[in-house]
PDB file of C-alpha atoms in Angstrom:
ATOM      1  CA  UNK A   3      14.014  -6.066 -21.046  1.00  0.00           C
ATOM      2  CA  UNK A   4      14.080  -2.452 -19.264  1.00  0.00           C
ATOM      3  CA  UNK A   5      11.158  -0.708 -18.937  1.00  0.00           C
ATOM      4  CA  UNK A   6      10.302   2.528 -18.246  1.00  0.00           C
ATOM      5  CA  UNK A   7       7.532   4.406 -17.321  1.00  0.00           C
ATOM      6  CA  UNK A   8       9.618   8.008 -18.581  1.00  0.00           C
ATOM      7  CA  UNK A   9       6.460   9.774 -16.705  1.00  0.00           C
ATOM      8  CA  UNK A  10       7.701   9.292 -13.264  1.00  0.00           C
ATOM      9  CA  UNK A  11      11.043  11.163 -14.110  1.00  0.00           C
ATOM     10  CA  UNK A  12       9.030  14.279 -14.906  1.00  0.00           C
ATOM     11  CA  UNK A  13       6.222  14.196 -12.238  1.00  0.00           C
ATOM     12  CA  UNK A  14       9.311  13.510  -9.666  1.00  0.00           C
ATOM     13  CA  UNK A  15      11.064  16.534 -11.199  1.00  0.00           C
ATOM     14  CA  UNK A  16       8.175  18.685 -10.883  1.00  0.00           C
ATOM     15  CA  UNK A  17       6.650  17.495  -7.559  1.00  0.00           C
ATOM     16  CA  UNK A  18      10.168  18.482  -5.746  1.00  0.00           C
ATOM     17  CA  UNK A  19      10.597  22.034  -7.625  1.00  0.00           C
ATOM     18  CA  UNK A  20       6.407  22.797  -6.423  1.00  0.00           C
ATOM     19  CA  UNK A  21       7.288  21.204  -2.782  1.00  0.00           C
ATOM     20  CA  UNK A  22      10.686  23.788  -2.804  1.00  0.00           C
ATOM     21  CA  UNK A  23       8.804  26.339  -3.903  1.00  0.00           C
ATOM     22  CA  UNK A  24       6.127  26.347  -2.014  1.00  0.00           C
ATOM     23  CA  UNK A  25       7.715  26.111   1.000  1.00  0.00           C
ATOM     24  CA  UNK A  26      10.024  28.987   0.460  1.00  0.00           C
ATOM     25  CA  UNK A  27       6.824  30.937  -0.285  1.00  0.00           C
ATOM     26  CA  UNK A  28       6.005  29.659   3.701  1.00  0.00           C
ATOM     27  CA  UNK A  29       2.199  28.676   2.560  1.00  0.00           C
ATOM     28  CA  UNK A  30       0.524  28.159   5.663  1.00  0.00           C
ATOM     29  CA  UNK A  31      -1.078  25.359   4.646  1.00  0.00           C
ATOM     30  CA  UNK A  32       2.293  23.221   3.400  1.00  0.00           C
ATOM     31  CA  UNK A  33       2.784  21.268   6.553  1.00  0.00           C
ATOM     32  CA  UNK A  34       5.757  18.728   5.955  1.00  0.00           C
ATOM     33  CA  UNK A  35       7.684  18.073   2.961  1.00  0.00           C
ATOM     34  CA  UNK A  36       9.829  15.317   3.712  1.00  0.00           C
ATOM     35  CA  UNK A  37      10.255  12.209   1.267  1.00  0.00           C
ATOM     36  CA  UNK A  38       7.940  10.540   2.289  1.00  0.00           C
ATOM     37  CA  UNK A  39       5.337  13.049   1.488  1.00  0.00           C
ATOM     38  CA  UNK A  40       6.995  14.218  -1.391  1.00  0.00           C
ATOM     39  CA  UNK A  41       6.434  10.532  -2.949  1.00  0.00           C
ATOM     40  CA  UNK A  42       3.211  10.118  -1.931  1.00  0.00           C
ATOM     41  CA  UNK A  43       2.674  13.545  -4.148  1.00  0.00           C
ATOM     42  CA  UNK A  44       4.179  11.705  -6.660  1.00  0.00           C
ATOM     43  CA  UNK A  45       2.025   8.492  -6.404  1.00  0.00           C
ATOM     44  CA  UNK A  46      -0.718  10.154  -6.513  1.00  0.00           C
ATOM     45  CA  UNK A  47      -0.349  12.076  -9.660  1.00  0.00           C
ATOM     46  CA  UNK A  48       1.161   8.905 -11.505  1.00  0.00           C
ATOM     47  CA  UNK A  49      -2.206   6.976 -10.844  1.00  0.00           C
ATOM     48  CA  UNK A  50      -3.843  10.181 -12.949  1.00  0.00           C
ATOM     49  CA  UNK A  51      -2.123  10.279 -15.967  1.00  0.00           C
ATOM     50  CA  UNK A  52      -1.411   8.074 -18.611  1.00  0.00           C
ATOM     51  CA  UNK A  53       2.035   6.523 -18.795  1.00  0.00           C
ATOM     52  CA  UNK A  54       4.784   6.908 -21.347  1.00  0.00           C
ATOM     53  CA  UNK A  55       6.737   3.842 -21.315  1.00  0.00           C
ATOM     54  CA  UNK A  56       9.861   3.076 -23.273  1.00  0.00           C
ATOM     55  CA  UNK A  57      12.760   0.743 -23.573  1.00  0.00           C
ATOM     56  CA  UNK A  58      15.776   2.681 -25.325  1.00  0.00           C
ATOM     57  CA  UNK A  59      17.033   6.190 -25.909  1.00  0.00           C
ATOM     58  CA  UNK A  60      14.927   5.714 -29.356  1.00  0.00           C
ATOM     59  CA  UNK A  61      11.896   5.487 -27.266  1.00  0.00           C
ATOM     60  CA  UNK A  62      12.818   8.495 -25.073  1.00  0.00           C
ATOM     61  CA  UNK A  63      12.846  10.715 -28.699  1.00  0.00           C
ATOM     62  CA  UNK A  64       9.256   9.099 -29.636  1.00  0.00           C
ATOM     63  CA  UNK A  65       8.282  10.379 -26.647  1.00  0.00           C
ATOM     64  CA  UNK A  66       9.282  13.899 -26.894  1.00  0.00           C
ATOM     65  CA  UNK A  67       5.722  15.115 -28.531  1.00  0.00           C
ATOM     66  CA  UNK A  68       4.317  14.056 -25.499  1.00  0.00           C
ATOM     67  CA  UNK A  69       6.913  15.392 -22.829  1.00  0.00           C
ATOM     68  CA  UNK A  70       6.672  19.015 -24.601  1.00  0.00           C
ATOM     69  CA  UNK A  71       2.590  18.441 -24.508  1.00  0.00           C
ATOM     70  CA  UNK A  72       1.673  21.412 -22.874  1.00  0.00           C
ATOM     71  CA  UNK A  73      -1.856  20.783 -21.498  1.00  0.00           C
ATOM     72  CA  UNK A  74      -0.404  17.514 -20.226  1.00  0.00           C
ATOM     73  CA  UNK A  75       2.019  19.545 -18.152  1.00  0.00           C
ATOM     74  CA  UNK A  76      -0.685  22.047 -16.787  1.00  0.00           C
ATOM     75  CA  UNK A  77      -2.619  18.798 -15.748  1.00  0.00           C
ATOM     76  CA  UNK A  78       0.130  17.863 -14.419  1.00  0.00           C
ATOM     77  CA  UNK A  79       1.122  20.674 -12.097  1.00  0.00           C
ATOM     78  CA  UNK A  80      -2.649  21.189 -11.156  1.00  0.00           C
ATOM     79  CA  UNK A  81      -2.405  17.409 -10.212  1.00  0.00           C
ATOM     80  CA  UNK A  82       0.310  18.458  -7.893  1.00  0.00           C
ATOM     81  CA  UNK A  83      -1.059  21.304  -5.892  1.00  0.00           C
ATOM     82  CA  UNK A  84      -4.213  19.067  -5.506  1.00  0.00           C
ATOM     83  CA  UNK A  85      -1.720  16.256  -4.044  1.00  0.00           C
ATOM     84  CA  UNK A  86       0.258  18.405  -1.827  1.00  0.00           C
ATOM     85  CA  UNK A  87      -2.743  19.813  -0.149  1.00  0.00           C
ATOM     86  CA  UNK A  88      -4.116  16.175   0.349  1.00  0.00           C
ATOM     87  CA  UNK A  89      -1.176  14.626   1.427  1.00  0.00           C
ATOM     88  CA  UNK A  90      -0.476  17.722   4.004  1.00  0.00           C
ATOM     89  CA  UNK A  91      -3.936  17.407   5.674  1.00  0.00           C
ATOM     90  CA  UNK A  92      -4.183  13.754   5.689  1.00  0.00           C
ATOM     91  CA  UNK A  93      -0.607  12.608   6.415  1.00  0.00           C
ATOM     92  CA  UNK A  94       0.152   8.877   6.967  1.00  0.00           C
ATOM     93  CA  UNK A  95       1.369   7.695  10.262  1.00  0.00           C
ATOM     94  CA  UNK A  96       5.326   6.790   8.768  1.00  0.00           C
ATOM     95  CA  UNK A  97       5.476   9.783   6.945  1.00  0.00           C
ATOM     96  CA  UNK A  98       7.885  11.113   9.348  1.00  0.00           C
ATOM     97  CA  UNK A  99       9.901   8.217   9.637  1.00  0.00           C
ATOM     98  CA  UNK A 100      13.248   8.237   7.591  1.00  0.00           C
ATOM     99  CA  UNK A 101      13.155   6.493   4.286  1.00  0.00           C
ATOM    100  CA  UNK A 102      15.471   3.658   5.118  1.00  0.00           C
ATOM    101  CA  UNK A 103      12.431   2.834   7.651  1.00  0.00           C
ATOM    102  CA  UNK A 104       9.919   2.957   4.468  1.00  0.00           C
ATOM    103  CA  UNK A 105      12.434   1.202   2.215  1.00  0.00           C
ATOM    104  CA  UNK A 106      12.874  -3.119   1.605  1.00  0.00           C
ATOM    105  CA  UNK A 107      15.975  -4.382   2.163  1.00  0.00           C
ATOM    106  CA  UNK A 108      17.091  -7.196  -0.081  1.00  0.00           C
ATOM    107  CA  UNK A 109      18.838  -9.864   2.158  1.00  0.00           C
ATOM    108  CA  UNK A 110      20.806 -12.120   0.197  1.00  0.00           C
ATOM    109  CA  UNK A 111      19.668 -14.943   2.800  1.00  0.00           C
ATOM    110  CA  UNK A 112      17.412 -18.264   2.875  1.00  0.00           C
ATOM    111  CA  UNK A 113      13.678 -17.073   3.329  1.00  0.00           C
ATOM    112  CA  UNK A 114      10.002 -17.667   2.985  1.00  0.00           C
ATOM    113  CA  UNK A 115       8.652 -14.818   1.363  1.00  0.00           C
ATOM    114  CA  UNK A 116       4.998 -14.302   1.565  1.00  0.00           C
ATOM    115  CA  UNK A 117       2.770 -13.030  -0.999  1.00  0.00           C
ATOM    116  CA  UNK A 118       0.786  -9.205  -0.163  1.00  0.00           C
ATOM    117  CA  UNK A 119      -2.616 -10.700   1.375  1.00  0.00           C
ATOM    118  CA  UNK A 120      -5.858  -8.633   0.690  1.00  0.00           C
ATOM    119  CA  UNK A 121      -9.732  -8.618   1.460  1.00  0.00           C
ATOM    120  CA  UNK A 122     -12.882  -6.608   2.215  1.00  0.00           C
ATOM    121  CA  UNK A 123     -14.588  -6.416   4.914  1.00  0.00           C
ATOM    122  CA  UNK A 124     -18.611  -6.156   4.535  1.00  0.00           C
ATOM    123  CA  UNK A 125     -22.176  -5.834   6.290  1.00  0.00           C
ATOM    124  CA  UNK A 126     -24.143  -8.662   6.858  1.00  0.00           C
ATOM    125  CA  UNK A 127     -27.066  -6.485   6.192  1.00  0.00           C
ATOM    126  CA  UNK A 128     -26.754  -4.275   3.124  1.00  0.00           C
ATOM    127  CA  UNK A 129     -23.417  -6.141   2.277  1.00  0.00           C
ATOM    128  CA  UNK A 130     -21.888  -2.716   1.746  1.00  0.00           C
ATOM    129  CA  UNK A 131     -18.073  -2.101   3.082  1.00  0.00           C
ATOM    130  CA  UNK A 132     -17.657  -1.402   7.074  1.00  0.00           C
ATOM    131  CA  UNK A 133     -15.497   1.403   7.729  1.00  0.00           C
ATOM    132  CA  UNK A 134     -13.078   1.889  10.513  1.00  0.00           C
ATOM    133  CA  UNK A 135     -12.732  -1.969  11.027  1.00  0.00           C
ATOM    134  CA  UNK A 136      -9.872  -2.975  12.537  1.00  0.00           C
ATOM    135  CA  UNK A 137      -8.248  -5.965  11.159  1.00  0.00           C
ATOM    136  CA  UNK A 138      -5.128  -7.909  12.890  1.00  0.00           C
ATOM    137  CA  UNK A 139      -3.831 -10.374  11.013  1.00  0.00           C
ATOM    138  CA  UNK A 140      -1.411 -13.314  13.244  1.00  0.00           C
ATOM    139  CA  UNK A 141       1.172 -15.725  12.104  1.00  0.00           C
ATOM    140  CA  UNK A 142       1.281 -18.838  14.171  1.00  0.00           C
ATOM    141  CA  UNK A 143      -0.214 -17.239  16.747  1.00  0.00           C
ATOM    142  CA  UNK A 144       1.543 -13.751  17.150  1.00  0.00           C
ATOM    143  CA  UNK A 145       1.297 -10.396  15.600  1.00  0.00           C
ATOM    144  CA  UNK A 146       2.370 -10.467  11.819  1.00  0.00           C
ATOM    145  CA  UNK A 147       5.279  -7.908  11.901  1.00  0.00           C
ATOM    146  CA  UNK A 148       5.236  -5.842   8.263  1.00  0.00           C
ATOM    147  CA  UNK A 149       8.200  -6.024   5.600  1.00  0.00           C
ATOM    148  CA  UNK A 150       8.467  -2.260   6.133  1.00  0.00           C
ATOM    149  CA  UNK A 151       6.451   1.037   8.140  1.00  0.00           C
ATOM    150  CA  UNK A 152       4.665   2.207   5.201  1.00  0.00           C
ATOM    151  CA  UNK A 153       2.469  -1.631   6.119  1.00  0.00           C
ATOM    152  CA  UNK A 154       1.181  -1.374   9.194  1.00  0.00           C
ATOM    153  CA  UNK A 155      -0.900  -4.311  11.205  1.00  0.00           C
ATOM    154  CA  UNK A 156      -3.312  -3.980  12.798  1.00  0.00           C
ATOM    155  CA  UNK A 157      -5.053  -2.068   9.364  1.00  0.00           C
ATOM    156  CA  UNK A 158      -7.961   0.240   9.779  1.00  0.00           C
ATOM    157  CA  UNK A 159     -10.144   0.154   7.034  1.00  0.00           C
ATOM    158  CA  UNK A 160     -11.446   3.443   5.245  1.00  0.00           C
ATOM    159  CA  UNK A 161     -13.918   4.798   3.012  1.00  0.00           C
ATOM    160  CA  UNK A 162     -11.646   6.051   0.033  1.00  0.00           C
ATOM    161  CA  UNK A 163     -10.466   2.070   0.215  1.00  0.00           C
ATOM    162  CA  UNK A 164     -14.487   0.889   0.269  1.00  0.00           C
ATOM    163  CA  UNK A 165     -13.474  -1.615   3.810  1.00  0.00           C
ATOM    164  CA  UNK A 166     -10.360  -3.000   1.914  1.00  0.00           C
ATOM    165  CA  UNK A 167      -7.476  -4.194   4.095  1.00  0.00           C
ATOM    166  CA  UNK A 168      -3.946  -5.145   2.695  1.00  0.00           C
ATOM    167  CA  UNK A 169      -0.590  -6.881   4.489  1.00  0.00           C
ATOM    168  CA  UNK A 170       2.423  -7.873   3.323  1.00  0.00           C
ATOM    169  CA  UNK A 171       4.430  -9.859   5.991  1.00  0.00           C
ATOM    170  CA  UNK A 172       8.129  -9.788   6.506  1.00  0.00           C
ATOM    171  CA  UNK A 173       9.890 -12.239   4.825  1.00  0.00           C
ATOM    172  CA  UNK A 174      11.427 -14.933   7.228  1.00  0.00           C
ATOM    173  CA  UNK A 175      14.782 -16.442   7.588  1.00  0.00           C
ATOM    174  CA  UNK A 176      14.892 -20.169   7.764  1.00  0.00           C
ATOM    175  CA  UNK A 177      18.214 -22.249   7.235  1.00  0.00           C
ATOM    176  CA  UNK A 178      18.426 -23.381   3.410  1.00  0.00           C
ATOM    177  CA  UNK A 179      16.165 -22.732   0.404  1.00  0.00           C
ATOM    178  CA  UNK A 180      13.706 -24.981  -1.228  1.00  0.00           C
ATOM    179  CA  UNK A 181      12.247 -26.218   2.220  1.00  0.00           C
ATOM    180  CA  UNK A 182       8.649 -26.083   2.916  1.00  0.00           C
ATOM    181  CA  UNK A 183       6.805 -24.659   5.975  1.00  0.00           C
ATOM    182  CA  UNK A 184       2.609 -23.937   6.040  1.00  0.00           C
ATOM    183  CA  UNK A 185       2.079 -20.915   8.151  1.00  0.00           C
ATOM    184  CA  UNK A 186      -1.089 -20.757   9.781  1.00  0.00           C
ATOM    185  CA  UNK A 187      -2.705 -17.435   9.315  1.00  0.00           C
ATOM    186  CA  UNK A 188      -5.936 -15.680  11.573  1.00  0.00           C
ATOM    187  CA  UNK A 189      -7.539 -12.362  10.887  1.00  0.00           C
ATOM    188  CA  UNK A 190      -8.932 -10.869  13.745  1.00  0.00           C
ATOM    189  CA  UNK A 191     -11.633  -8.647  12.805  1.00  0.00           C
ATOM    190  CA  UNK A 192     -13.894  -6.262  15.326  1.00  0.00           C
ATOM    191  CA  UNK A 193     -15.461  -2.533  14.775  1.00  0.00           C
ATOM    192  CA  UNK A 194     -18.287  -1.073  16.612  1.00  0.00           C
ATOM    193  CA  UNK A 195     -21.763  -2.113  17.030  1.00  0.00           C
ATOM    194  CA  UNK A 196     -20.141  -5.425  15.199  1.00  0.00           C
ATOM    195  CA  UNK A 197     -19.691  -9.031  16.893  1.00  0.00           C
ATOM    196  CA  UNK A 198     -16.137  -9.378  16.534  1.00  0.00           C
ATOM    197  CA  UNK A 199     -15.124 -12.150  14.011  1.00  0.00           C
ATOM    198  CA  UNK A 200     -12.152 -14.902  13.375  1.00  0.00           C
ATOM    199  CA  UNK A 201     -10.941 -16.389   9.991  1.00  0.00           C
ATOM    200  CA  UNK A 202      -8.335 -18.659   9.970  1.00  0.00           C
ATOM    201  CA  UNK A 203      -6.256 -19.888   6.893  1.00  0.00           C
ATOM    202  CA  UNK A 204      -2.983 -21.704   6.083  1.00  0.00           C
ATOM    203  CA  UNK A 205      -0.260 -20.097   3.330  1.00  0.00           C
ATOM    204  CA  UNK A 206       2.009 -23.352   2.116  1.00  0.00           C
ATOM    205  CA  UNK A 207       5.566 -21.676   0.803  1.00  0.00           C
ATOM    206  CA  UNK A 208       8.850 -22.776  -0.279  1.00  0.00           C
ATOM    207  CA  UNK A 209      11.937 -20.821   0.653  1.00  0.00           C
ATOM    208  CA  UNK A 210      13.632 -18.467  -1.819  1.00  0.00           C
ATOM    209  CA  UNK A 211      17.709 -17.669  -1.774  1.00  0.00           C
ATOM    210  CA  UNK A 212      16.930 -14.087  -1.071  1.00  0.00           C
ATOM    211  CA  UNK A 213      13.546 -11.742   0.461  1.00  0.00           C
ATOM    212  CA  UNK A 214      11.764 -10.353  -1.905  1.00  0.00           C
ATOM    213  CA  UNK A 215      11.403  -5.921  -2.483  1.00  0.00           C
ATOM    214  CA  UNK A 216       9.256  -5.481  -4.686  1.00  0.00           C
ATOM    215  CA  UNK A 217       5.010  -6.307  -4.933  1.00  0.00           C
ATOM    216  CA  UNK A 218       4.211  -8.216  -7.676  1.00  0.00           C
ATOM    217  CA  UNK A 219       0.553  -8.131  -8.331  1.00  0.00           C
ATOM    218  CA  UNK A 220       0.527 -11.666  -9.878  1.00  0.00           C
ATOM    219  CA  UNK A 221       1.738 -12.301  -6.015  1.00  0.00           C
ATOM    220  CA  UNK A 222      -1.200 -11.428  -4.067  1.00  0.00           C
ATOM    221  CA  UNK A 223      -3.337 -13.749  -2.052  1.00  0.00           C
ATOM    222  CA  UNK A 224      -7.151 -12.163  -2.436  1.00  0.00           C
ATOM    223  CA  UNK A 225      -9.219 -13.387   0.715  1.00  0.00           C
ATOM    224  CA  UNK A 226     -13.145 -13.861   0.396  1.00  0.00           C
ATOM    225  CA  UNK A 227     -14.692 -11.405   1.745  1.00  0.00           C
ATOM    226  CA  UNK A 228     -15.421 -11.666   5.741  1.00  0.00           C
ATOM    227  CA  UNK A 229     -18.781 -10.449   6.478  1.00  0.00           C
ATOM    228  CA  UNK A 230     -19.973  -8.818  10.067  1.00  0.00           C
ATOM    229  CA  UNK A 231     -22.884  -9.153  11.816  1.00  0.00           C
ATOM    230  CA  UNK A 232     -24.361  -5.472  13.627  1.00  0.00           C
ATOM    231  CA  UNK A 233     -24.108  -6.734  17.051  1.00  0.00           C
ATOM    232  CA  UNK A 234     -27.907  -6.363  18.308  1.00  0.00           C
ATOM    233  CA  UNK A 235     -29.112  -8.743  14.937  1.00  0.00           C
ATOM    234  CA  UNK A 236     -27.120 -11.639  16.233  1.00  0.00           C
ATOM    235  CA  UNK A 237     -28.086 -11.159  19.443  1.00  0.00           C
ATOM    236  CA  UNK A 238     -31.862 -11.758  18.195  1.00  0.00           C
ATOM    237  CA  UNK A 239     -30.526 -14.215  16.164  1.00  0.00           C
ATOM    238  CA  UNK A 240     -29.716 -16.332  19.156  1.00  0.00           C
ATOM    239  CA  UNK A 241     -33.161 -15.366  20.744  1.00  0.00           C
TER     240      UNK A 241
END
């Protein structure tokens, strides 16, 4: 079955004619508006609006009401300036990188694909997230390197994320499919005025014929949540 969420034709549509408009207007405050920023502008209006989704050419004419829905579309292209200007100020470190950079390639070759790994880290005190953590997650030992640039290890966590950190490794190549491997996995966690911390854990996998492109969110591995320790409390906790 083919499905279709027929609202991301129309936000992408609109999000390139406002981004080519506005920057042959030369607003000052338009500062890049390559793909990668133009797709951000596009994520983030799709996460505020409710989706249309269809499965035939039948569905498409069903769907017309709400494509000629006019307050829909002025939400829509306020949702858009709002975007732009957030995505221009606060622009992510790949954004400049070119798309095949930001893109999955789907190697038709034996691999362990792992799952997208996620967690929180929190205060020991008041249990609430800790911002600007830095979080470094190893396989066997050595830097986890990312299935693309748009992940990026080590992850900073932020407030708009409430201390959330996310990975998804690079698949890796072994000789044959169906063999098994457990990688051992270690999060190295440290921010300031914190006692750094460690958490190991093992991921058991089997290998697949081909790497995987797409997240599946019945594919994630949620880790508990690490707690730190302000690093003056465990000092008097030792005293």
């Amino acid at each position: 079955m083919n499905v279709h969420n027929i609202m991301e034709d129309v936000v992408q549509k609109s999000v390139d004619n406002f981004y080519d408009q506005v920057k042959a207007s030369n607003i000052k405050w338009l500062t890049c508006d390559c793909e990668n920023c133009r797709l951000d502008t596009v994520s983030y209006v799709l996460n505020r609006i409710p989706a249309k989704y269809v499965v035939s050419g039948r569905g498409v004419t069903h769907a017309a009401d709400t494509l000629n829905d006019h307050q829909l579309k002025a939400d829509i292209e306020a949702l858009i300036l709002e975007g732009m200007r957030i995505v221009s100020s606060t622009k992510r470190p790949f954004h400049k990188n070119d798309r095949k950079e930001c893109s999955i390639a789907q190697e038709a070759i034996p691999c362990y694909n792992f799952s997208t790994i996620t967690g929180t880290i929190l205060d020991g005190s008041t249990f609430e997230p800790v911002i600007n953590a830095t979080v470094l997650l190893k396989v066997n030992g050595k830097e986890a390197e990312m299935i693309d640039k748009t992940w990026i290890n080590p992850y900073i966590t932020c407030k708009s994320t409430r201390g959330a950190y996310n990975f998804w490794v690079k698949p890796m190549e072994t000789i044959k499919e169906g063999t098994k491997k457990t990688f051992k996995m270690e999060l190295d966690v440290s921010a300031e005025g914190y006692s750094p911390l460690k958490y190991f854990f093992e991921i058991p996998l089997v290998s697949e014929p081909q790497s995987r492109t797409e997240i599946n969110s019945t594919f994630t591995l949620k880790l508990r949540d690490l707690v730190l320790f302000k690093s003056d409390i465990e000092n008097e906790m030792d005293n």
